[in-house]
mmCIF file of C-alpha atoms and ligand atoms in Angstrom:
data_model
loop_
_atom_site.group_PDB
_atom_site.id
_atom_site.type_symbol
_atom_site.label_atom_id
_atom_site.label_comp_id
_atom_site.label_asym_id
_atom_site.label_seq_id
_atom_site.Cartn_x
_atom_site.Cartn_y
_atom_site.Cartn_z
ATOM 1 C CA UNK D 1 3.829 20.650 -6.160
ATOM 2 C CA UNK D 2 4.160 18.601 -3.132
ATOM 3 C CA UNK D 3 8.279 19.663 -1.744
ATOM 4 C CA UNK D 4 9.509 16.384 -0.324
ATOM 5 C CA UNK D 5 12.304 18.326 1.577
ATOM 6 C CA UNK D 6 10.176 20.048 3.939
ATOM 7 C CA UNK D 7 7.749 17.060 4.721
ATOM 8 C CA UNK D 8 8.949 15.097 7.896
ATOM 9 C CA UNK D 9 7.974 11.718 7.683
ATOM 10 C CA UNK D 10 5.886 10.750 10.557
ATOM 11 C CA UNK D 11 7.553 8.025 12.837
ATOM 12 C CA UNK D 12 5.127 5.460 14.536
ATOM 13 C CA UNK D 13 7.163 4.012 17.704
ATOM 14 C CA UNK D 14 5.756 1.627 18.827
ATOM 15 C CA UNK D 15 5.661 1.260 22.547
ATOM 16 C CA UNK D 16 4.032 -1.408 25.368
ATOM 17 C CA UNK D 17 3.927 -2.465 28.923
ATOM 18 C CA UNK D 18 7.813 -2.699 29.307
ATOM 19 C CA UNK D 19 9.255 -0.558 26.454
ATOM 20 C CA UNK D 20 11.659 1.501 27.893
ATOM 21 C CA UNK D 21 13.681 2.881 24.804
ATOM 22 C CA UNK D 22 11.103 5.014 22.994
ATOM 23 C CA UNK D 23 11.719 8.382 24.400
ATOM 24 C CA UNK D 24 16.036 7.819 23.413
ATOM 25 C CA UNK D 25 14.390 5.708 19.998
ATOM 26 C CA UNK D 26 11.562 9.317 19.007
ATOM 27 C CA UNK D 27 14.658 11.827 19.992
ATOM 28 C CA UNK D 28 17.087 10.154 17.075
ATOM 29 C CA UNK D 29 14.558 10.059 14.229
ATOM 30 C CA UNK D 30 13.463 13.516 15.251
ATOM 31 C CA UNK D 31 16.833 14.970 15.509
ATOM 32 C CA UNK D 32 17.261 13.362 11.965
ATOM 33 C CA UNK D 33 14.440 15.090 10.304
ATOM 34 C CA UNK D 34 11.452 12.377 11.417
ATOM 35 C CA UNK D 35 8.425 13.054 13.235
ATOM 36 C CA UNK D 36 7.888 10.993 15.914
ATOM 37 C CA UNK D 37 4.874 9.573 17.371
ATOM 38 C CA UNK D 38 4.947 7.419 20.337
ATOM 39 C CA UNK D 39 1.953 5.010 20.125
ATOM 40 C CA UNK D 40 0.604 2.321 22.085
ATOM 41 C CA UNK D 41 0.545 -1.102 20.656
ATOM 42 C CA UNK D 42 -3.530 -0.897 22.313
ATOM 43 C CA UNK D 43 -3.797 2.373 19.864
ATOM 44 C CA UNK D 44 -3.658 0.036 16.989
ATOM 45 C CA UNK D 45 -5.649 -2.882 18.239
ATOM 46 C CA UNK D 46 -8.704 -0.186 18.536
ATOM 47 C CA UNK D 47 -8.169 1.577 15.442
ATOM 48 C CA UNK D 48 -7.111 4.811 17.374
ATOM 49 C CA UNK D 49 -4.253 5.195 15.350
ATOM 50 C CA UNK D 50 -3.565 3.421 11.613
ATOM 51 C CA UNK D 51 -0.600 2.051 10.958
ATOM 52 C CA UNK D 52 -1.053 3.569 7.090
ATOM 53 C CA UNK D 53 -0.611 7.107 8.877
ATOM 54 C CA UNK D 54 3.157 6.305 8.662
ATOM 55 C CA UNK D 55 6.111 6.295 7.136
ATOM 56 C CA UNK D 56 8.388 4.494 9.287
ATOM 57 C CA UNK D 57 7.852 1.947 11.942
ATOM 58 C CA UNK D 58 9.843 1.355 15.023
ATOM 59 C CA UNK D 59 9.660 -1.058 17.437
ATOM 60 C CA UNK D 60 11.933 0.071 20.495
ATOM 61 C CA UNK D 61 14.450 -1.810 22.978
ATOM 62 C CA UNK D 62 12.809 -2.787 26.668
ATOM 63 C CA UNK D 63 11.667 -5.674 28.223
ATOM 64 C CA UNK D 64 8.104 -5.873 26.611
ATOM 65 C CA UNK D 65 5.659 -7.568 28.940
ATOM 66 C CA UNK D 66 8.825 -8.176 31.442
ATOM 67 C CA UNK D 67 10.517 -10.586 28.848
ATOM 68 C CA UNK D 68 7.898 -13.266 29.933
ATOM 69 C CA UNK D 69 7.665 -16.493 27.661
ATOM 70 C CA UNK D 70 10.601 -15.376 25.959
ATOM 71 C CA UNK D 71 11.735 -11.537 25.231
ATOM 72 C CA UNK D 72 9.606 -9.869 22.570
ATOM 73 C CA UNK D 73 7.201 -13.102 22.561
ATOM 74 C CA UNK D 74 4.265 -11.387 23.730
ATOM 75 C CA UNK D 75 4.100 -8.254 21.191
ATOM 76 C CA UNK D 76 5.417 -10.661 18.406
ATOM 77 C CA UNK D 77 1.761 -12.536 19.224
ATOM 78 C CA UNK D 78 -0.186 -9.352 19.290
ATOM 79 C CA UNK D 79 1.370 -8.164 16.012
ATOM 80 C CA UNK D 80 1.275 -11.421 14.419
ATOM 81 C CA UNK D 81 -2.598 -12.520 15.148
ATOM 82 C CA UNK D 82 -3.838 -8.300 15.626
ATOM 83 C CA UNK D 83 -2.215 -6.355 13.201
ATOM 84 C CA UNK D 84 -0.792 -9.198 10.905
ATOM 85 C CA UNK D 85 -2.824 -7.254 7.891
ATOM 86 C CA UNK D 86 -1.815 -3.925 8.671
ATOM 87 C CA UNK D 87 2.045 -4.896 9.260
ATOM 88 C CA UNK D 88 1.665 -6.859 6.106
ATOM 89 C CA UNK D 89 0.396 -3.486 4.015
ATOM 90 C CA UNK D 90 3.408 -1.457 5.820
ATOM 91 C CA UNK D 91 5.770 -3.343 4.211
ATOM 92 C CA UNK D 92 4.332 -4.341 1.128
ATOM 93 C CA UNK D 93 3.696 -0.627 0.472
ATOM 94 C CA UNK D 94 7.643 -0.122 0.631
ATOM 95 C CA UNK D 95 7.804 1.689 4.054
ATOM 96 C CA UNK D 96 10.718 1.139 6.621
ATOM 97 C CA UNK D 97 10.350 -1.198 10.285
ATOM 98 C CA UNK D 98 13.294 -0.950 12.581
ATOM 99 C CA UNK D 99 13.694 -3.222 15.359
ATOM 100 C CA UNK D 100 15.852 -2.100 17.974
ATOM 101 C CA UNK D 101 16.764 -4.963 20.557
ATOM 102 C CA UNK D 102 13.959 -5.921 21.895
ATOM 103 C CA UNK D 103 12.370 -4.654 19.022
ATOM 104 C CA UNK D 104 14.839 -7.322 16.769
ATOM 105 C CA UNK D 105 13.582 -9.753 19.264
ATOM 106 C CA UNK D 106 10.104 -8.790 18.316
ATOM 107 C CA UNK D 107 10.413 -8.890 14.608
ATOM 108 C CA UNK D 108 12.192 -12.206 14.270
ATOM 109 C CA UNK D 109 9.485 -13.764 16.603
ATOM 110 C CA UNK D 110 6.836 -12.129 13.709
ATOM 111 C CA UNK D 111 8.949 -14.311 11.436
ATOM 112 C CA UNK D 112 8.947 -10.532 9.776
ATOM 113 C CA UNK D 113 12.556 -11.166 9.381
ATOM 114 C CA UNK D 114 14.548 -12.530 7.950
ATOM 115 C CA UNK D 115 12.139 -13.721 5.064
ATOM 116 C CA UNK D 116 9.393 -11.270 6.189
ATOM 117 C CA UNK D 117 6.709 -13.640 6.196
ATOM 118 C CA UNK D 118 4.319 -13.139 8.875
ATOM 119 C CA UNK D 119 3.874 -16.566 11.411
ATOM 120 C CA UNK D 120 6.784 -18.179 9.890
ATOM 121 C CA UNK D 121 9.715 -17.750 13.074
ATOM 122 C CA UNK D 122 13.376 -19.392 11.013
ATOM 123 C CA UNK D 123 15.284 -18.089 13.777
ATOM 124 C CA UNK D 124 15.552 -16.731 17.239
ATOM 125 C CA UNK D 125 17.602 -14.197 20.046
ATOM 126 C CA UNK D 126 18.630 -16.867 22.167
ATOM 127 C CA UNK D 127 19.968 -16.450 26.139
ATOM 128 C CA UNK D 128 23.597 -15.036 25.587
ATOM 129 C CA UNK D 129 26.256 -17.618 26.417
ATOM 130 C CA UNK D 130 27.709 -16.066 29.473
ATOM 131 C CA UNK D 131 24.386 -16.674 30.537
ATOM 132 C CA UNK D 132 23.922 -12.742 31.883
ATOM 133 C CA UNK D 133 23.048 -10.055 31.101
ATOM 134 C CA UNK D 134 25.794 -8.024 28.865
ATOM 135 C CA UNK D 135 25.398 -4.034 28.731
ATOM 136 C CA UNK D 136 28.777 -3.100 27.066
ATOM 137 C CA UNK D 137 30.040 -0.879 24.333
ATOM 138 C CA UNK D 138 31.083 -3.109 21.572
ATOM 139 C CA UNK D 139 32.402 -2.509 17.994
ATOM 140 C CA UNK D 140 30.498 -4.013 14.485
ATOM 141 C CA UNK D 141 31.504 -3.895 10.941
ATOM 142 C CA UNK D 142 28.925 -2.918 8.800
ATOM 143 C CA UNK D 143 28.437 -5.442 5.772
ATOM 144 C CA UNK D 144 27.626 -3.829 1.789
ATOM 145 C CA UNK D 145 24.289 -4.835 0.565
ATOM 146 C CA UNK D 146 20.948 -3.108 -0.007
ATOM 147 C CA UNK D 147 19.959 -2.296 3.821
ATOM 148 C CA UNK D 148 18.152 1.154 3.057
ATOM 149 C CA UNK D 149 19.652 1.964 6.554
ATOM 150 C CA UNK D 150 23.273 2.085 6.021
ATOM 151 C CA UNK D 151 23.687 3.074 2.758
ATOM 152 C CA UNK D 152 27.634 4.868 2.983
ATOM 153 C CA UNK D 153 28.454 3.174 5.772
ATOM 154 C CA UNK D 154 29.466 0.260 4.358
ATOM 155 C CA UNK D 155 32.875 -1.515 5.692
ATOM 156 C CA UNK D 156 33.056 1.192 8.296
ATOM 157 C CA UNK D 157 33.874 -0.499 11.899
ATOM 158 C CA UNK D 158 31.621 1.684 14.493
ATOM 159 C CA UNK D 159 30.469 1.360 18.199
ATOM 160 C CA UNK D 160 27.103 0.815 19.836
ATOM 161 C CA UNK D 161 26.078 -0.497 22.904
ATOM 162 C CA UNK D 162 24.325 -3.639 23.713
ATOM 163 C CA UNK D 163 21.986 -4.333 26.987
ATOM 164 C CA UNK D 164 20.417 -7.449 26.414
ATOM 165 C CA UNK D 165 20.121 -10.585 28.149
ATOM 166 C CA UNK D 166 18.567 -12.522 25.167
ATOM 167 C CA UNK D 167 20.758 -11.741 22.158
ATOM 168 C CA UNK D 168 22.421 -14.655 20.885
ATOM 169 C CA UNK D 169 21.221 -14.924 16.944
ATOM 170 C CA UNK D 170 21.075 -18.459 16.350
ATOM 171 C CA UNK D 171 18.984 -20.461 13.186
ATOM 172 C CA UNK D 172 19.527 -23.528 11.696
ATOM 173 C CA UNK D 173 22.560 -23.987 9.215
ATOM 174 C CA UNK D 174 20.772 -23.486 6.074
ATOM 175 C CA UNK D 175 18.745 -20.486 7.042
ATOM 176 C CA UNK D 176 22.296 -19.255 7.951
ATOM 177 C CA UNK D 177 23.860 -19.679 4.598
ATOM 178 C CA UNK D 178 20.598 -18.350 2.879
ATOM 179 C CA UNK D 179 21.051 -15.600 4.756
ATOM 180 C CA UNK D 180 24.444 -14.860 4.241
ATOM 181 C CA UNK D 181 23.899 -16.008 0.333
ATOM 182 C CA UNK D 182 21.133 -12.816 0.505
ATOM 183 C CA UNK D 183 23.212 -10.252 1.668
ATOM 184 C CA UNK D 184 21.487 -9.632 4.230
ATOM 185 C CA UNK D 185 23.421 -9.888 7.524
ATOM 186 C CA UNK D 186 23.852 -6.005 8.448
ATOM 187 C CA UNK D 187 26.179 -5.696 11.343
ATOM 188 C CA UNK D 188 28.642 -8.057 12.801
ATOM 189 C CA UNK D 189 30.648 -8.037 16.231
ATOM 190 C CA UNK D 190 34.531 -7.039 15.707
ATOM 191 C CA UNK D 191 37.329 -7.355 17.212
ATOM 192 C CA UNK D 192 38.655 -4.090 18.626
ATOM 193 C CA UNK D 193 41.851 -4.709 17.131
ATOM 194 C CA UNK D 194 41.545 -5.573 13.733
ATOM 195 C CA UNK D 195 38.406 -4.795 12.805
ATOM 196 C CA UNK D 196 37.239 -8.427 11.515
ATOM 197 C CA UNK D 197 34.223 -10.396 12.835
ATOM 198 C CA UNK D 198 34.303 -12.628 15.930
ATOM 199 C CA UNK D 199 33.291 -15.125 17.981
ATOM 200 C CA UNK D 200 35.625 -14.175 20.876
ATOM 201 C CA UNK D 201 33.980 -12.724 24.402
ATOM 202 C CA UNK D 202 33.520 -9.965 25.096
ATOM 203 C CA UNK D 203 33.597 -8.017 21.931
ATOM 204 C CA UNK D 204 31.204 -10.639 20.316
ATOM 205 C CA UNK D 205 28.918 -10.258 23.677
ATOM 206 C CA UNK D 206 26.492 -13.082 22.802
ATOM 207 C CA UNK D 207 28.310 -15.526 21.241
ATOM 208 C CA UNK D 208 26.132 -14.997 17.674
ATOM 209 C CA UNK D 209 26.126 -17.327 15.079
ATOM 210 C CA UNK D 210 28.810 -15.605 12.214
ATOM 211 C CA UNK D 211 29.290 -12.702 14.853
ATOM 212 C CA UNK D 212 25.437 -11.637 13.430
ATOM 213 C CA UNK D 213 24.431 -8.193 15.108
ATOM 214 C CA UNK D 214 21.719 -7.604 12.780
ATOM 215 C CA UNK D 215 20.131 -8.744 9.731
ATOM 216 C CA UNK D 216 17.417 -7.162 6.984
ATOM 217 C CA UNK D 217 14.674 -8.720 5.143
ATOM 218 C CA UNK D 218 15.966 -8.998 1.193
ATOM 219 C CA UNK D 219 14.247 -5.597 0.492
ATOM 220 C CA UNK D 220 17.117 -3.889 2.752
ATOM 221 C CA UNK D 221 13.584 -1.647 4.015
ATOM 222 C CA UNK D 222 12.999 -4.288 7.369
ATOM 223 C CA UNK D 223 16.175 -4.405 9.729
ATOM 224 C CA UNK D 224 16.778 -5.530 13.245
ATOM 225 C CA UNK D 225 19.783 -5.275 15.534
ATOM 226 C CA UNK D 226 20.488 -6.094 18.864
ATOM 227 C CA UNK D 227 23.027 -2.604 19.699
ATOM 228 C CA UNK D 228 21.140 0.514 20.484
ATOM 229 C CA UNK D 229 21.730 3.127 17.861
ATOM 230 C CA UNK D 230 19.930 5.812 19.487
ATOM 231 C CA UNK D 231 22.284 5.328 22.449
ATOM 232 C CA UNK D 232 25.031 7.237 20.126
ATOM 233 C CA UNK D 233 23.242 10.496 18.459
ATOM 234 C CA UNK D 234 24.765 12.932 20.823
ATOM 235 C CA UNK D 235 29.237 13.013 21.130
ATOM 236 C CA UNK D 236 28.706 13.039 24.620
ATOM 237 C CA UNK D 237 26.952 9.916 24.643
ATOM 238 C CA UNK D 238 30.135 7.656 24.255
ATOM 239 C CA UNK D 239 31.974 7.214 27.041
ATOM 240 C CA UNK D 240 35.090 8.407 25.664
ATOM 241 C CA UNK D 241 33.994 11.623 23.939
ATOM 242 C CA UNK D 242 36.547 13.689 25.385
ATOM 243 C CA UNK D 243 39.590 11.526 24.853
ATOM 244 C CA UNK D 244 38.476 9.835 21.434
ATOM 245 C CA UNK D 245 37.863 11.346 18.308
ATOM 246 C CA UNK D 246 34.893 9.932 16.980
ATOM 247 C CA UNK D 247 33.799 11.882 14.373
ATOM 248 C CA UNK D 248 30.100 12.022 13.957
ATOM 249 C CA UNK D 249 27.750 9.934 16.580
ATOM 250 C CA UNK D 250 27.945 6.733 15.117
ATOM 251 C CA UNK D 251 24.152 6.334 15.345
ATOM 252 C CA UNK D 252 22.946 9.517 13.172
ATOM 253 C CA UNK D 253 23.629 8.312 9.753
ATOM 254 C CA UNK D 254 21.449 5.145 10.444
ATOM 255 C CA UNK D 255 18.217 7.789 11.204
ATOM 256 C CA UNK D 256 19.539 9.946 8.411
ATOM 257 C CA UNK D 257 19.467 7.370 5.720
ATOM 258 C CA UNK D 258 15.841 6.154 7.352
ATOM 259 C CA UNK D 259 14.110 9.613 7.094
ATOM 260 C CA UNK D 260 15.791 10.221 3.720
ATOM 261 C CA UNK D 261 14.626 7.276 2.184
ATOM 262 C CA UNK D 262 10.656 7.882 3.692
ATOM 263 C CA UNK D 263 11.097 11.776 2.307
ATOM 264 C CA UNK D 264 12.428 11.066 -1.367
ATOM 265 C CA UNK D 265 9.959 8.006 -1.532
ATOM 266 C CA UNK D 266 6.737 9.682 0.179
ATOM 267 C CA UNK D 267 5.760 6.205 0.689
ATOM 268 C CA UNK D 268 2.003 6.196 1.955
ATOM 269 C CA UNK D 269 0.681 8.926 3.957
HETATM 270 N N1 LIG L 301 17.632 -3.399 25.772
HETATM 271 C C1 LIG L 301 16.726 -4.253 25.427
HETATM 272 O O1 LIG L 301 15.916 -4.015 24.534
HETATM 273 C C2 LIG L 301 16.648 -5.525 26.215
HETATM 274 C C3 LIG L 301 16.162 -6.679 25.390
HETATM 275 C C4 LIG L 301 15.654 -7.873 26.178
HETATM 276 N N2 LIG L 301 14.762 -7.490 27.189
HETATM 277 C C5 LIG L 301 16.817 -8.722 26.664
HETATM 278 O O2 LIG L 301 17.291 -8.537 27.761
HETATM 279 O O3 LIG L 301 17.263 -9.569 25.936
#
């Protein structure tokens, strides 16, 4: 009989002209029991590599294409009108995609999230408010629902970075409230002092609609967020490692609960 626990579900990160966080993105699904395959978005347009050889898909931070049209535009076309039947299958079949940054960028320009259908874009990343570029440590409360990736860490208030220059979730106001009706707003920005969501610059470094840092799809198996979790699997990573006890790197559990899920599920491959 097949032993789940020593199979390492195979990782596909997917990487383009411009991705620049797949290295940091392989090293924390690795380090959390994944197998990691870097592969070229041009792998899948040939049929070099399948899509359906995978477990979990990534889509990395970077500045795909150099951010041209809009960030993540030009990948979310190339997905959308190249691999539209293949993405479709992945997720249908009940594996994991995890958009970090520009890879939330990406996904929501799919129209993969938040209702994960495929060509139909309800909301966007739109130029942060301070109108620069913002690469700061910030703190998010993470919201209870069904997001496979962070089951137990539910109402816990924990700190990523952010580097984008595009991250400013914004939708219309009744894809909002469906949204927030669904459960399925992940991570919100929070004040460093009590812990609550907010609006108020710089600890909400965007100036998000409901302080949104990242949402799932209603499965809780698609999520996107603009922070970088991979940018905290090591103590030393945060600044403050020495002074600050942190307890575990605030980005492992998120890989953890990822890789779990694929290994106790088997999904596909
Ligand atoms: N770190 C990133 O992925 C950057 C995202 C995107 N290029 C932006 O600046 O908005």
């Amino acid at each position: 009989m097949l032993n789940t626990s020593q199979v390492k579900p195979r990782v596909c990160i997917l990487r383009t002209d411009g991705t620049n966080c797949d290295q940091e993105t392989a090293y924390a699904f690795n380090k959390t029991g994944g197998e990691s395959h870097l592969v070229h978005v041009n792998q899948l347009r040939s049929g070099a590599e399948k899509l359906s050889d995978y477990q979990i898909l990534a889509v990395p931070g970077g500045f795909s294409y150099g951010d041209d049209i809009h960030s993540g535009k030009v990948l979310s076309v190339e997905l959308a009108s190249f691999l539209n039947d293949q993405l479709r299958r992945f997720v249908d079949d009940g594996k994991l995609v995890l958009g970090i940054c520009n890879g939330f960028q990406v996904l929501v320009r799919t129209g993969l999230l938040p209702w994960g259908e495929l060509g139909t874009i309800q909301a966007t990343l739109m130029e942060n408010d301070s109108g620069h570029f913002e690469c700061r440590w910030t703190n998010l409360l993470v919201e209870q629902n069904n997001c496979v990736f962070t089951q137990g860490m539910a109402g816990t208030v924990i700190q990523y970075q952010v580097a984008h220059g595009e991250g400013k979730f914004y939708t219309d106001e009744v894809t909002l409230e469906k949204i927030e009706q669904s459960g399925q707003v992940v991570f919100r920005y929070a004040s460093t002092t009590s812990g609550q969501a907010t609006q108020d610059y710089p600890q909400n470094p965007n100036g998000s609609l409901h302080a949104i840092a990242g949402i799932c799809d209603k499965t809780g198996r698609v999520l996107g967020l603009m922070p970088h979790p991979e940018r905290f699997v090591e103590t030393f990573h945060h600044p403050n490692w020495r002074r600050v006890q942190l307890g575990e790197p605030h980005g492992l559990p998120l890989f953890r609960n990822a890789v779990a899920y694929a290994a106790q599920t088997g999904a596909g491959c």
